Amino acid sequence: MVQDAERTTENTTSGPRAEVGQDHPGPGDPGLDRIREVARDVWADPWWTLPNLLSVIRLAGVPVFLWLLLGPQADLLALLVLVISGATDWLDGKLARWLNQYSRIGELLDPAADRLYIVATLIAFVLRDVIPWWMAVALVARDVVLTLCLPVLRWHGYEPPEVHYLGKAATFCLMYAFPLLLLVQDDFTGSDVVRPIAYAFTAWGGALYLWAGILYLGQVAAAVRGTRARA
């Protein structure tokens, strides 16, 4: 469900916020005040932490990953970059909990890196005729639409939607599909066995990814309608 602005997320250390529908003190639009509050939280939180450094390293690997796929087409090296990215994604979350170094900027960097790797992979796969262009357009459009929903939620005093289990399952399938699709680009012993598995992960991951996006849109619409009803 979409979180009320009063609730804190896993990676934030800021205090409680006003409930949706509660009168905000002082002049100004409540939605604009909420956006400014979030911006202040991002700026006030510590930036130079070890988890954030790992997230920056993951982001820096995106252009390297894309170049390896499109330039020399060094698929094994690109696969290694993808594996390292996945390892650092797991590690920065663990470190944030162990070292108590949660931050707003960390909340933004992690999903940004995940989405950029997905987009980079889709671009490379379309240019190399690994997947059809319409599939890449559908998956990227899903992320664009949900990104545009975030300021709408902020305006109405809500946190971003909680990650749905279907969204987690979709990302899991795609993160397995992409390396497997890379492996089967070159014929090797067992490629005939791996290829249908790669296509199955791709089909299921893509379908679940789009379905999870529809569910997120439903949560956003319900939150906006609820705020207007209370107003």
PDB file of N, CA and C in Angstrom, residues 4-93:
ATOM      1  N   ASP A   4       1.520   6.585   4.182  1.00  0.00           N
ATOM      2  CA  ASP A   4       1.238   7.937   4.607  1.00  0.00           C
ATOM      3  C   ASP A   4       2.541   8.646   4.923  1.00  0.00           C
ATOM      4  N   ALA A   5       2.538   9.952   4.801  1.00  0.00           N
ATOM      5  CA  ALA A   5       3.765  10.707   5.015  1.00  0.00           C
ATOM      6  C   ALA A   5       4.257  10.611   6.436  1.00  0.00           C
ATOM      7  N   GLU A   6       3.373  10.222   7.397  1.00  0.00           N
ATOM      8  CA  GLU A   6       3.802  10.113   8.781  1.00  0.00           C
ATOM      9  C   GLU A   6       4.705   8.924   8.999  1.00  0.00           C
ATOM     10  N   ARG A   7       4.555   7.877   8.161  1.00  0.00           N
ATOM     11  CA  ARG A   7       5.321   6.659   8.342  1.00  0.00           C
ATOM     12  C   ARG A   7       6.714   6.842   7.792  1.00  0.00           C
ATOM     13  N   THR A   8       7.664   6.235   8.432  1.00  0.00           N
ATOM     14  CA  THR A   8       9.039   6.290   7.958  1.00  0.00           C
ATOM     15  C   THR A   8       9.356   5.015   7.240  1.00  0.00           C
ATOM     16  N   THR A   9      10.226   5.107   6.228  1.00  0.00           N
ATOM     17  CA  THR A   9      10.635   3.934   5.486  1.00  0.00           C
ATOM     18  C   THR A   9      11.867   3.333   6.114  1.00  0.00           C
ATOM     19  N   GLU A  10      12.289   2.190   5.595  1.00  0.00           N
ATOM     20  CA  GLU A  10      13.376   1.430   6.208  1.00  0.00           C
ATOM     21  C   GLU A  10      14.674   2.214   6.251  1.00  0.00           C
ATOM     22  N   ASN A  11      14.950   3.021   5.232  1.00  0.00           N
ATOM     23  CA  ASN A  11      16.244   3.668   5.118  1.00  0.00           C
ATOM     24  C   ASN A  11      16.248   5.122   5.540  1.00  0.00           C
ATOM     25  N   THR A  12      15.275   5.570   6.299  1.00  0.00           N
ATOM     26  CA  THR A  12      15.274   6.967   6.714  1.00  0.00           C
ATOM     27  C   THR A  12      15.385   7.073   8.210  1.00  0.00           C
ATOM     28  N   THR A  13      15.999   8.149   8.676  1.00  0.00           N
ATOM     29  CA  THR A  13      16.174   8.368  10.100  1.00  0.00           C
ATOM     30  C   THR A  13      15.458   9.627  10.549  1.00  0.00           C
ATOM     31  N   SER A  14      14.646  10.233   9.687  1.00  0.00           N
ATOM     32  CA  SER A  14      13.967  11.459  10.048  1.00  0.00           C
ATOM     33  C   SER A  14      12.791  11.147  10.945  1.00  0.00           C
ATOM     34  N   GLY A  15      12.290  12.157  11.644  1.00  0.00           N
ATOM     35  CA  GLY A  15      11.236  11.989  12.616  1.00  0.00           C
ATOM     36  C   GLY A  15       9.874  11.914  11.974  1.00  0.00           C
ATOM     37  N   PRO A  16       8.803  11.878  12.809  1.00  0.00           N
ATOM     38  CA  PRO A  16       7.452  11.741  12.279  1.00  0.00           C
ATOM     39  C   PRO A  16       7.032  12.965  11.501  1.00  0.00           C
ATOM     40  N   ARG A  17       6.124  12.737  10.572  1.00  0.00           N
ATOM     41  CA  ARG A  17       5.630  13.808   9.721  1.00  0.00           C
ATOM     42  C   ARG A  17       4.134  13.963   9.927  1.00  0.00           C
ATOM     43  N   ALA A  18       3.606  15.062   9.419  1.00  0.00           N
ATOM     44  CA  ALA A  18       2.187  15.340   9.595  1.00  0.00           C
ATOM     45  C   ALA A  18       1.357  14.340   8.822  1.00  0.00           C
ATOM     46  N   GLU A  19       0.188  13.995   9.355  1.00  0.00           N
ATOM     47  CA  GLU A  19      -0.703  13.071   8.674  1.00  0.00           C
ATOM     48  C   GLU A  19      -1.340  13.758   7.485  1.00  0.00           C
ATOM     49  N   VAL A  20      -1.681  12.930   6.491  1.00  0.00           N
ATOM     50  CA  VAL A  20      -2.369  13.468   5.322  1.00  0.00           C
ATOM     51  C   VAL A  20      -3.721  13.989   5.763  1.00  0.00           C
ATOM     52  N   GLY A  21      -4.070  15.185   5.287  1.00  0.00           N
ATOM     53  CA  GLY A  21      -5.342  15.771   5.658  1.00  0.00           C
ATOM     54  C   GLY A  21      -5.251  16.677   6.862  1.00  0.00           C
ATOM     55  N   GLN A  22      -4.145  16.617   7.639  1.00  0.00           N
ATOM     56  CA  GLN A  22      -3.968  17.472   8.793  1.00  0.00           C
ATOM     57  C   GLN A  22      -3.571  18.856   8.316  1.00  0.00           C
ATOM     58  N   ASP A  23      -4.097  19.889   8.958  1.00  0.00           N
ATOM     59  CA  ASP A  23      -3.766  21.249   8.568  1.00  0.00           C
ATOM     60  C   ASP A  23      -2.302  21.525   8.814  1.00  0.00           C
ATOM     61  N   HIS A  24      -1.639  22.132   7.842  1.00  0.00           N
ATOM     62  CA  HIS A  24      -0.242  22.478   7.980  1.00  0.00           C
ATOM     63  C   HIS A  24      -0.139  23.872   8.563  1.00  0.00           C
ATOM     64  N   PRO A  25       0.766  24.081   9.525  1.00  0.00           N
ATOM     65  CA  PRO A  25       0.897  25.395  10.112  1.00  0.00           C
ATOM     66  C   PRO A  25       1.510  26.367   9.115  1.00  0.00           C
ATOM     67  N   GLY A  26       1.081  27.592   9.196  1.00  0.00           N
ATOM     68  CA  GLY A  26       1.691  28.636   8.379  1.00  0.00           C
ATOM     69  C   GLY A  26       1.129  28.644   6.978  1.00  0.00           C
ATOM     70  N   PRO A  27       1.484  29.670   6.203  1.00  0.00           N
ATOM     71  CA  PRO A  27       0.980  29.797   4.847  1.00  0.00           C
ATOM     72  C   PRO A  27       1.667  28.820   3.916  1.00  0.00           C
ATOM     73  N   GLY A  28       1.102  28.709   2.738  1.00  0.00           N
ATOM     74  CA  GLY A  28       1.727  27.860   1.726  1.00  0.00           C
ATOM     75  C   GLY A  28       0.875  26.660   1.400  1.00  0.00           C
ATOM     76  N   ASP A  29       1.153  26.070   0.244  1.00  0.00           N
ATOM     77  CA  ASP A  29       0.432  24.888  -0.183  1.00  0.00           C
ATOM     78  C   ASP A  29       0.989  23.665   0.528  1.00  0.00           C
ATOM     79  N   PRO A  30       0.131  22.810   1.125  1.00  0.00           N
ATOM     80  CA  PRO A  30       0.641  21.634   1.842  1.00  0.00           C
ATOM     81  C   PRO A  30       1.457  20.701   0.960  1.00  0.00           C
ATOM     82  N   GLY A  31       1.034  20.529  -0.300  1.00  0.00           N
ATOM     83  CA  GLY A  31       1.776  19.651  -1.193  1.00  0.00           C
ATOM     84  C   GLY A  31       3.171  20.175  -1.464  1.00  0.00           C
ATOM     85  N   LEU A  32       3.284  21.482  -1.730  1.00  0.00           N
ATOM     86  CA  LEU A  32       4.592  22.076  -1.972  1.00  0.00           C
ATOM     87  C   LEU A  32       5.454  22.022  -0.721  1.00  0.00           C
ATOM     88  N   ASP A  33       4.829  22.234   0.447  1.00  0.00           N
ATOM     89  CA  ASP A  33       5.579  22.135   1.709  1.00  0.00           C
ATOM     90  C   ASP A  33       6.128  20.728   1.895  1.00  0.00           C
ATOM     91  N   ARG A  34       5.355  19.727   1.493  1.00  0.00           N
ATOM     92  CA  ARG A  34       5.795  18.335   1.650  1.00  0.00           C
ATOM     93  C   ARG A  34       7.007  18.055   0.757  1.00  0.00           C
ATOM     94  N   ILE A  35       6.967  18.548  -0.490  1.00  0.00           N
ATOM     95  CA  ILE A  35       8.087  18.349  -1.400  1.00  0.00           C
ATOM     96  C   ILE A  35       9.337  19.024  -0.862  1.00  0.00           C
ATOM     97  N   ARG A  36       9.166  20.232  -0.306  1.00  0.00           N
ATOM     98  CA  ARG A  36      10.311  20.928   0.280  1.00  0.00           C
ATOM     99  C   ARG A  36      10.859  20.178   1.485  1.00  0.00           C
ATOM    100  N   GLU A  37       9.970  19.559   2.254  1.00  0.00           N
ATOM    101  CA  GLU A  37      10.412  18.787   3.425  1.00  0.00           C
ATOM    102  C   GLU A  37      11.256  17.593   3.005  1.00  0.00           C
ATOM    103  N   VAL A  38      10.814  16.899   1.958  1.00  0.00           N
ATOM    104  CA  VAL A  38      11.574  15.748   1.457  1.00  0.00           C
ATOM    105  C   VAL A  38      12.939  16.201   0.957  1.00  0.00           C
ATOM    106  N   ALA A  39      12.975  17.334   0.238  1.00  0.00           N
ATOM    107  CA  ALA A  39      14.250  17.858  -0.258  1.00  0.00           C
ATOM    108  C   ALA A  39      15.183  18.202   0.894  1.00  0.00           C
ATOM    109  N   ARG A  40      14.636  18.767   1.961  1.00  0.00           N
ATOM    110  CA  ARG A  40      15.472  19.082   3.132  1.00  0.00           C
ATOM    111  C   ARG A  40      16.010  17.809   3.771  1.00  0.00           C
ATOM    112  N   ASP A  41      15.175  16.765   3.817  1.00  0.00           N
ATOM    113  CA  ASP A  41      15.628  15.489   4.393  1.00  0.00           C
ATOM    114  C   ASP A  41      16.806  14.925   3.605  1.00  0.00           C
ATOM    115  N   VAL A  42      16.713  14.983   2.272  1.00  0.00           N
ATOM    116  CA  VAL A  42      17.791  14.465   1.431  1.00  0.00           C
ATOM    117  C   VAL A  42      19.071  15.254   1.662  1.00  0.00           C
ATOM    118  N   TRP A  43      18.942  16.563   1.754  1.00  0.00           N
ATOM    119  CA  TRP A  43      20.126  17.409   1.915  1.00  0.00           C
ATOM    120  C   TRP A  43      20.736  17.270   3.313  1.00  0.00           C
ATOM    121  N   ALA A  44      19.881  17.068   4.337  1.00  0.00           N
ATOM    122  CA  ALA A  44      20.368  17.028   5.708  1.00  0.00           C
ATOM    123  C   ALA A  44      21.006  15.693   6.069  1.00  0.00           C
ATOM    124  N   ASP A  45      20.589  14.606   5.434  1.00  0.00           N
ATOM    125  CA  ASP A  45      21.134  13.297   5.759  1.00  0.00           C
ATOM    126  C   ASP A  45      22.603  13.194   5.345  1.00  0.00           C
ATOM    127  N   PRO A  46      23.377  12.332   6.018  1.00  0.00           N
ATOM    128  CA  PRO A  46      24.790  12.151   5.625  1.00  0.00           C
ATOM    129  C   PRO A  46      24.904  11.541   4.234  1.00  0.00           C
ATOM    130  N   TRP A  47      25.735  12.144   3.412  1.00  0.00           N
ATOM    131  CA  TRP A  47      25.955  11.655   2.059  1.00  0.00           C
ATOM    132  C   TRP A  47      27.138  10.705   1.984  1.00  0.00           C
ATOM    133  N   TRP A  48      28.214  11.037   2.694  1.00  0.00           N
ATOM    134  CA  TRP A  48      29.465  10.291   2.562  1.00  0.00           C
ATOM    135  C   TRP A  48      29.476   9.125   3.541  1.00  0.00           C
ATOM    136  N   THR A  49      28.760   8.075   3.175  1.00  0.00           N
ATOM    137  CA  THR A  49      28.733   6.845   3.967  1.00  0.00           C
ATOM    138  C   THR A  49      29.196   5.700   3.083  1.00  0.00           C
ATOM    139  N   LEU A  50      29.601   4.604   3.712  1.00  0.00           N
ATOM    140  CA  LEU A  50      30.071   3.454   2.952  1.00  0.00           C
ATOM    141  C   LEU A  50      28.971   2.853   2.072  1.00  0.00           C
ATOM    142  N   PRO A  51      27.731   2.686   2.564  1.00  0.00           N
ATOM    143  CA  PRO A  51      26.674   2.181   1.672  1.00  0.00           C
ATOM    144  C   PRO A  51      26.448   3.083   0.459  1.00  0.00           C
ATOM    145  N   ASN A  52      26.481   4.398   0.674  1.00  0.00           N
ATOM    146  CA  ASN A  52      26.292   5.313  -0.460  1.00  0.00           C
ATOM    147  C   ASN A  52      27.454   5.232  -1.444  1.00  0.00           C
ATOM    148  N   LEU A  53      28.669   5.014  -0.925  1.00  0.00           N
ATOM    149  CA  LEU A  53      29.822   4.867  -1.812  1.00  0.00           C
ATOM    150  C   LEU A  53      29.658   3.644  -2.706  1.00  0.00           C
ATOM    151  N   LEU A  54      29.166   2.546  -2.148  1.00  0.00           N
ATOM    152  CA  LEU A  54      28.927   1.348  -2.953  1.00  0.00           C
ATOM    153  C   LEU A  54      27.852   1.604  -4.007  1.00  0.00           C
ATOM    154  N   SER A  55      26.831   2.378  -3.641  1.00  0.00           N
ATOM    155  CA  SER A  55      25.788   2.701  -4.613  1.00  0.00           C
ATOM    156  C   SER A  55      26.343   3.549  -5.757  1.00  0.00           C
ATOM    157  N   VAL A  56      27.241   4.481  -5.434  1.00  0.00           N
ATOM    158  CA  VAL A  56      27.866   5.309  -6.469  1.00  0.00           C
ATOM    159  C   VAL A  56      28.719   4.441  -7.390  1.00  0.00           C
ATOM    160  N   ILE A  57      29.431   3.465  -6.817  1.00  0.00           N
ATOM    161  CA  ILE A  57      30.233   2.552  -7.638  1.00  0.00           C
ATOM    162  C   ILE A  57      29.332   1.763  -8.582  1.00  0.00           C
ATOM    163  N   ARG A  58      28.188   1.325  -8.078  1.00  0.00           N
ATOM    164  CA  ARG A  58      27.230   0.621  -8.941  1.00  0.00           C
ATOM    165  C   ARG A  58      26.781   1.502 -10.089  1.00  0.00           C
ATOM    166  N   LEU A  59      26.475   2.769  -9.792  1.00  0.00           N
ATOM    167  CA  LEU A  59      26.052   3.691 -10.843  1.00  0.00           C
ATOM    168  C   LEU A  59      27.163   3.917 -11.867  1.00  0.00           C
ATOM    169  N   ALA A  60      28.405   4.012 -11.385  1.00  0.00           N
ATOM    170  CA  ALA A  60      29.533   4.227 -12.290  1.00  0.00           C
ATOM    171  C   ALA A  60      29.738   3.033 -13.216  1.00  0.00           C
ATOM    172  N   GLY A  61      29.284   1.864 -12.794  1.00  0.00           N
ATOM    173  CA  GLY A  61      29.440   0.677 -13.631  1.00  0.00           C
ATOM    174  C   GLY A  61      28.456   0.589 -14.781  1.00  0.00           C
ATOM    175  N   VAL A  62      27.388   1.409 -14.767  1.00  0.00           N
ATOM    176  CA  VAL A  62      26.370   1.335 -15.823  1.00  0.00           C
ATOM    177  C   VAL A  62      26.945   1.662 -17.202  1.00  0.00           C
ATOM    178  N   PRO A  63      27.661   2.807 -17.381  1.00  0.00           N
ATOM    179  CA  PRO A  63      28.216   3.064 -18.724  1.00  0.00           C
ATOM    180  C   PRO A  63      29.257   2.032 -19.143  1.00  0.00           C
ATOM    181  N   VAL A  64      30.018   1.509 -18.179  1.00  0.00           N
ATOM    182  CA  VAL A  64      30.993   0.464 -18.501  1.00  0.00           C
ATOM    183  C   VAL A  64      30.267  -0.784 -18.994  1.00  0.00           C
ATOM    184  N   PHE A  65      29.212  -1.142 -18.297  1.00  0.00           N
ATOM    185  CA  PHE A  65      28.408  -2.306 -18.667  1.00  0.00           C
ATOM    186  C   PHE A  65      27.829  -2.145 -20.071  1.00  0.00           C
ATOM    187  N   LEU A  66      27.276  -0.956 -20.359  1.00  0.00           N
ATOM    188  CA  LEU A  66      26.681  -0.720 -21.672  1.00  0.00           C
ATOM    189  C   LEU A  66      27.739  -0.742 -22.773  1.00  0.00           C
ATOM    190  N   TRP A  67      28.916  -0.161 -22.496  1.00  0.00           N
ATOM    191  CA  TRP A  67      29.984  -0.163 -23.496  1.00  0.00           C
ATOM    192  C   TRP A  67      30.467  -1.577 -23.792  1.00  0.00           C
ATOM    193  N   LEU A  68      30.595  -2.401 -22.762  1.00  0.00           N
ATOM    194  CA  LEU A  68      31.028  -3.782 -22.974  1.00  0.00           C
ATOM    195  C   LEU A  68      30.043  -4.553 -23.853  1.00  0.00           C
ATOM    196  N   LEU A  69      28.751  -4.248 -23.701  1.00  0.00           N
ATOM    197  CA  LEU A  69      27.739  -4.951 -24.492  1.00  0.00           C
ATOM    198  C   LEU A  69      27.712  -4.477 -25.939  1.00  0.00           C
ATOM    199  N   LEU A  70      27.914  -3.166 -26.156  1.00  0.00           N
ATOM    200  CA  LEU A  70      27.746  -2.604 -27.495  1.00  0.00           C
ATOM    201  C   LEU A  70      29.058  -2.398 -28.238  1.00  0.00           C
ATOM    202  N   GLY A  71      30.171  -2.152 -27.496  1.00  0.00           N
ATOM    203  CA  GLY A  71      31.451  -1.909 -28.143  1.00  0.00           C
ATOM    204  C   GLY A  71      32.124  -3.207 -28.547  1.00  0.00           C
ATOM    205  N   PRO A  72      32.945  -3.752 -27.663  1.00  0.00           N
ATOM    206  CA  PRO A  72      33.632  -5.013 -27.994  1.00  0.00           C
ATOM    207  C   PRO A  72      32.723  -6.235 -27.908  1.00  0.00           C
ATOM    208  N   GLN A  73      31.476  -6.039 -27.396  1.00  0.00           N
ATOM    209  CA  GLN A  73      30.553  -7.152 -27.163  1.00  0.00           C
ATOM    210  C   GLN A  73      31.209  -8.249 -26.322  1.00  0.00           C
ATOM    211  N   ALA A  74      31.877  -7.781 -25.277  1.00  0.00           N
ATOM    212  CA  ALA A  74      32.522  -8.696 -24.330  1.00  0.00           C
ATOM    213  C   ALA A  74      31.475  -9.128 -23.307  1.00  0.00           C
ATOM    214  N   ASP A  75      30.680 -10.108 -23.684  1.00  0.00           N
ATOM    215  CA  ASP A  75      29.531 -10.486 -22.871  1.00  0.00           C
ATOM    216  C   ASP A  75      29.931 -11.038 -21.505  1.00  0.00           C
ATOM    217  N   LEU A  76      31.023 -11.783 -21.450  1.00  0.00           N
ATOM    218  CA  LEU A  76      31.441 -12.344 -20.165  1.00  0.00           C
ATOM    219  C   LEU A  76      31.893 -11.250 -19.201  1.00  0.00           C
ATOM    220  N   LEU A  77      32.601 -10.244 -19.715  1.00  0.00           N
ATOM    221  CA  LEU A  77      33.001  -9.127 -18.860  1.00  0.00           C
ATOM    222  C   LEU A  77      31.780  -8.315 -18.422  1.00  0.00           C
ATOM    223  N   ALA A  78      30.834  -8.123 -19.353  1.00  0.00           N
ATOM    224  CA  ALA A  78      29.599  -7.422 -18.994  1.00  0.00           C
ATOM    225  C   ALA A  78      28.840  -8.196 -17.921  1.00  0.00           C
ATOM    226  N   LEU A  79      28.834  -9.518 -18.054  1.00  0.00           N
ATOM    227  CA  LEU A  79      28.183 -10.356 -17.052  1.00  0.00           C
ATOM    228  C   LEU A  79      28.871 -10.220 -15.704  1.00  0.00           C
ATOM    229  N   LEU A  80      30.195 -10.109 -15.704  1.00  0.00           N
ATOM    230  CA  LEU A  80      30.935  -9.922 -14.462  1.00  0.00           C
ATOM    231  C   LEU A  80      30.553  -8.597 -13.795  1.00  0.00           C
ATOM    232  N   VAL A  81      30.436  -7.528 -14.595  1.00  0.00           N
ATOM    233  CA  VAL A  81      30.014  -6.238 -14.046  1.00  0.00           C
ATOM    234  C   VAL A  81      28.623  -6.356 -13.430  1.00  0.00           C
ATOM    235  N   LEU A  82      27.731  -7.086 -14.094  1.00  0.00           N
ATOM    236  CA  LEU A  82      26.375  -7.261 -13.580  1.00  0.00           C
ATOM    237  C   LEU A  82      26.380  -8.042 -12.271  1.00  0.00           C
ATOM    238  N   VAL A  83      27.231  -9.048 -12.178  1.00  0.00           N
ATOM    239  CA  VAL A  83      27.328  -9.835 -10.936  1.00  0.00           C
ATOM    240  C   VAL A  83      27.878  -8.972  -9.800  1.00  0.00           C
ATOM    241  N   ILE A  84      28.909  -8.175 -10.092  1.00  0.00           N
ATOM    242  CA  ILE A  84      29.474  -7.279  -9.070  1.00  0.00           C
ATOM    243  C   ILE A  84      28.430  -6.266  -8.612  1.00  0.00           C
ATOM    244  N   SER A  85      27.643  -5.777  -9.562  1.00  0.00           N
ATOM    245  CA  SER A  85      26.578  -4.837  -9.202  1.00  0.00           C
ATOM    246  C   SER A  85      25.581  -5.479  -8.246  1.00  0.00           C
ATOM    247  N   GLY A  86      25.192  -6.719  -8.545  1.00  0.00           N
ATOM    248  CA  GLY A  86      24.264  -7.410  -7.657  1.00  0.00           C
ATOM    249  C   GLY A  86      24.843  -7.644  -6.280  1.00  0.00           C
ATOM    250  N   ALA A  87      26.143  -7.956  -6.213  1.00  0.00           N
ATOM    251  CA  ALA A  87      26.796  -8.185  -4.916  1.00  0.00           C
ATOM    252  C   ALA A  87      26.847  -6.905  -4.100  1.00  0.00           C
ATOM    253  N   THR A  88      27.191  -5.780  -4.733  1.00  0.00           N
ATOM    254  CA  THR A  88      27.258  -4.518  -4.004  1.00  0.00           C
ATOM    255  C   THR A  88      25.863  -4.050  -3.587  1.00  0.00           C
ATOM    256  N   ASP A  89      24.844  -4.381  -4.381  1.00  0.00           N
ATOM    257  CA  ASP A  89      23.465  -4.047  -4.015  1.00  0.00           C
ATOM    258  C   ASP A  89      23.088  -4.742  -2.714  1.00  0.00           C
ATOM    259  N   TRP A  90      23.443  -6.017  -2.604  1.00  0.00           N
ATOM    260  CA  TRP A  90      23.176  -6.758  -1.359  1.00  0.00           C
ATOM    261  C   TRP A  90      24.011  -6.211  -0.212  1.00  0.00           C
ATOM    262  N   LEU A  91      25.284  -5.893  -0.487  1.00  0.00           N
ATOM    263  CA  LEU A  91      26.201  -5.487   0.576  1.00  0.00           C
ATOM    264  C   LEU A  91      25.852  -4.124   1.142  1.00  0.00           C
ATOM    265  N   ASP A  92      25.461  -3.159   0.288  1.00  0.00           N
ATOM    266  CA  ASP A  92      25.199  -1.836   0.837  1.00  0.00           C
ATOM    267  C   ASP A  92      23.979  -1.824   1.755  1.00  0.00           C
ATOM    268  N   GLY A  93      22.995  -2.696   1.462  1.00  0.00           N
ATOM    269  CA  GLY A  93      21.864  -2.817   2.370  1.00  0.00           C
ATOM    270  C   GLY A  93      22.267  -3.399   3.714  1.00  0.00           C
TER     271      GLY A  93
END
